[in-house]
Amino acid sequence: MAALVDDTATSLFAGQMGSSSAESRQEYVEWIADVILQHGGVVTSANLGSSLVTTDPEKYATVRAVWGGLCALLAQNPQRFKLLNNPPLNHVAVVGASRVRRARTSPPRPP
């Protein structure tokens, strides 16, 4: 059953993407980066997964179906994410232009 769901999601996603797969991948990358930034720019991988599911369960399911999981998509985008191997909590950090842009436009945090 899970394979059928994965195949269906992959087929639907491929049909929606057409020739804009790079744009679509970037949309997902920015969505993930935004969620990490809501956590201050660094989050544990477990909390990231939970936050993504809470934010948009369908998008998260697409990440799993199309890219084989969150870790795979993060690893394919080292210009945007840094995977910090610090067991047991293993953190993910945002790097790159998205973090700089957000830092300049975000209101200051209360002390």
mmCIF file of C-alpha atoms in Angstrom:
data_model
loop_
_atom_site.group_PDB
_atom_site.id
_atom_site.type_symbol
_atom_site.label_atom_id
_atom_site.label_comp_id
_atom_site.label_asym_id
_atom_site.label_seq_id
_atom_site.Cartn_x
_atom_site.Cartn_y
_atom_site.Cartn_z
ATOM 1 C CA MET A 1 0.000 0.000 0.000
ATOM 2 C CA ALA A 2 2.814 2.445 0.912
ATOM 3 C CA ALA A 3 4.513 1.776 -2.427
ATOM 4 C CA LEU A 4 1.266 2.571 -4.232
ATOM 5 C CA VAL A 5 0.943 5.858 -2.342
ATOM 6 C CA ASP A 6 4.581 6.727 -3.070
ATOM 7 C CA ASP A 7 4.203 5.876 -6.773
ATOM 8 C CA THR A 8 1.004 7.890 -7.010
ATOM 9 C CA ALA A 9 2.516 10.901 -5.261
ATOM 10 C CA THR A 10 5.603 10.735 -7.459
ATOM 11 C CA SER A 11 3.493 10.522 -10.620
ATOM 12 C CA LEU A 12 1.237 13.378 -9.562
ATOM 13 C CA PHE A 13 4.207 15.490 -8.574
ATOM 14 C CA ALA A 14 6.013 14.789 -11.843
ATOM 15 C CA GLY A 15 2.880 15.735 -13.781
ATOM 16 C CA GLN A 16 2.523 18.991 -11.861
ATOM 17 C CA MET A 17 6.178 19.893 -12.201
ATOM 18 C CA GLY A 18 6.531 19.507 -15.934
ATOM 19 C CA SER A 19 9.741 21.241 -16.968
ATOM 20 C CA SER A 20 9.942 23.362 -13.827
ATOM 21 C CA SER A 21 11.368 20.711 -11.497
ATOM 22 C CA ALA A 22 14.213 23.013 -10.389
ATOM 23 C CA GLU A 23 11.686 25.726 -9.510
ATOM 24 C CA SER A 24 9.549 23.245 -7.619
ATOM 25 C CA ARG A 25 12.534 21.838 -5.729
ATOM 26 C CA GLN A 26 13.501 25.399 -4.814
ATOM 27 C CA GLU A 27 9.975 26.030 -3.516
ATOM 28 C CA TYR A 28 10.305 23.059 -1.162
ATOM 29 C CA VAL A 29 13.816 24.077 -0.115
ATOM 30 C CA GLU A 30 12.613 27.578 0.763
ATOM 31 C CA TRP A 31 9.610 26.189 2.634
ATOM 32 C CA ILE A 32 11.918 24.051 4.772
ATOM 33 C CA ALA A 33 14.328 26.958 5.276
ATOM 34 C CA ASP A 34 11.446 29.177 6.425
ATOM 35 C CA VAL A 35 10.370 26.594 9.004
ATOM 36 C CA ILE A 36 13.945 26.291 10.298
ATOM 37 C CA LEU A 37 14.192 30.076 10.506
ATOM 38 C CA GLN A 38 11.044 30.098 12.639
ATOM 39 C CA HIS A 39 13.118 28.058 15.104
ATOM 40 C CA GLY A 40 15.961 30.590 15.075
ATOM 41 C CA GLY A 41 17.925 29.157 12.141
ATOM 42 C CA VAL A 42 18.851 25.837 13.788
ATOM 43 C CA VAL A 43 16.568 22.969 14.796
ATOM 44 C CA THR A 44 16.872 19.297 15.687
ATOM 45 C CA SER A 45 16.025 17.002 12.812
ATOM 46 C CA ALA A 46 13.179 15.449 14.832
ATOM 47 C CA ASN A 47 11.636 18.842 15.585
ATOM 48 C CA LEU A 48 12.052 19.879 11.958
ATOM 49 C CA GLY A 49 10.118 16.856 10.728
ATOM 50 C CA SER A 50 7.364 17.459 13.268
ATOM 51 C CA SER A 51 7.142 21.146 12.380
ATOM 52 C CA LEU A 52 6.969 20.425 8.660
ATOM 53 C CA VAL A 53 4.188 17.863 9.135
ATOM 54 C CA THR A 54 2.265 20.333 11.281
ATOM 55 C CA THR A 55 2.787 23.171 8.800
ATOM 56 C CA ASP A 56 1.806 21.259 5.653
ATOM 57 C CA PRO A 57 1.301 17.474 5.790
ATOM 58 C CA GLU A 58 0.807 17.191 2.017
ATOM 59 C CA LYS A 59 4.053 18.977 1.212
ATOM 60 C CA TYR A 60 5.895 16.817 3.721
ATOM 61 C CA ALA A 61 4.432 13.667 2.133
ATOM 62 C CA THR A 62 5.631 14.919 -1.250
ATOM 63 C CA VAL A 63 9.160 15.412 0.123
ATOM 64 C CA ARG A 64 9.149 11.809 1.288
ATOM 65 C CA ALA A 65 7.670 10.453 -1.954
ATOM 66 C CA VAL A 66 9.722 12.457 -4.444
ATOM 67 C CA TRP A 67 13.103 12.864 -2.747
ATOM 68 C CA GLY A 68 13.076 9.795 -0.525
ATOM 69 C CA GLY A 69 12.798 11.749 2.691
ATOM 70 C CA LEU A 70 13.715 14.978 4.358
ATOM 71 C CA CYS A 71 17.361 14.100 4.975
ATOM 72 C CA ALA A 72 17.885 13.273 1.305
ATOM 73 C CA LEU A 73 16.472 16.620 0.163
ATOM 74 C CA LEU A 74 18.507 18.513 2.770
ATOM 75 C CA ALA A 75 21.703 16.707 1.759
ATOM 76 C CA GLN A 76 21.093 17.571 -1.911
ATOM 77 C CA ASN A 77 21.092 21.278 -1.011
ATOM 78 C CA PRO A 78 24.322 22.007 0.907
ATOM 79 C CA GLN A 79 24.199 25.624 -0.288
ATOM 80 C CA ARG A 80 21.056 26.088 1.852
ATOM 81 C CA PHE A 81 21.346 23.555 4.711
ATOM 82 C CA LYS A 82 24.071 22.287 6.986
ATOM 83 C CA LEU A 83 23.497 18.904 8.610
ATOM 84 C CA LEU A 84 25.191 18.974 11.999
ATOM 85 C CA ASN A 85 26.104 15.476 13.091
ATOM 86 C CA ASN A 86 25.898 15.938 16.850
ATOM 87 C CA PRO A 87 24.141 12.867 18.284
ATOM 88 C CA PRO A 88 21.772 12.269 19.846
ATOM 89 C CA LEU A 89 19.974 15.399 18.668
ATOM 90 C CA ASN A 90 21.421 15.973 15.145
ATOM 91 C CA HIS A 91 20.634 19.542 14.171
ATOM 92 C CA VAL A 92 19.917 21.178 10.818
ATOM 93 C CA ALA A 93 20.951 24.787 10.168
ATOM 94 C CA VAL A 94 20.013 27.195 7.407
ATOM 95 C CA VAL A 95 22.901 28.709 5.482
ATOM 96 C CA GLY A 96 23.049 30.919 2.430
ATOM 97 C CA ALA A 97 21.097 33.902 1.143
ATOM 98 C CA SER A 98 17.766 32.940 2.708
ATOM 99 C CA ARG A 99 19.175 33.244 6.223
ATOM 100 C CA VAL A 100 20.811 36.608 5.482
ATOM 101 C CA ARG A 101 17.663 37.997 3.877
ATOM 102 C CA ARG A 102 15.483 36.820 6.777
ATOM 103 C CA ALA A 103 17.883 38.184 9.359
ATOM 104 C CA ARG A 104 17.666 41.661 7.834
ATOM 105 C CA THR A 105 13.879 41.718 7.553
ATOM 106 C CA SER A 106 12.945 39.982 10.801
ATOM 107 C CA PRO A 107 11.926 42.135 13.748
ATOM 108 C CA PRO A 108 14.259 42.041 16.709
ATOM 109 C CA ARG A 109 13.624 39.293 19.231
ATOM 110 C CA PRO A 110 12.603 40.311 22.729
ATOM 111 C CA PRO A 111 15.291 39.747 25.400
#
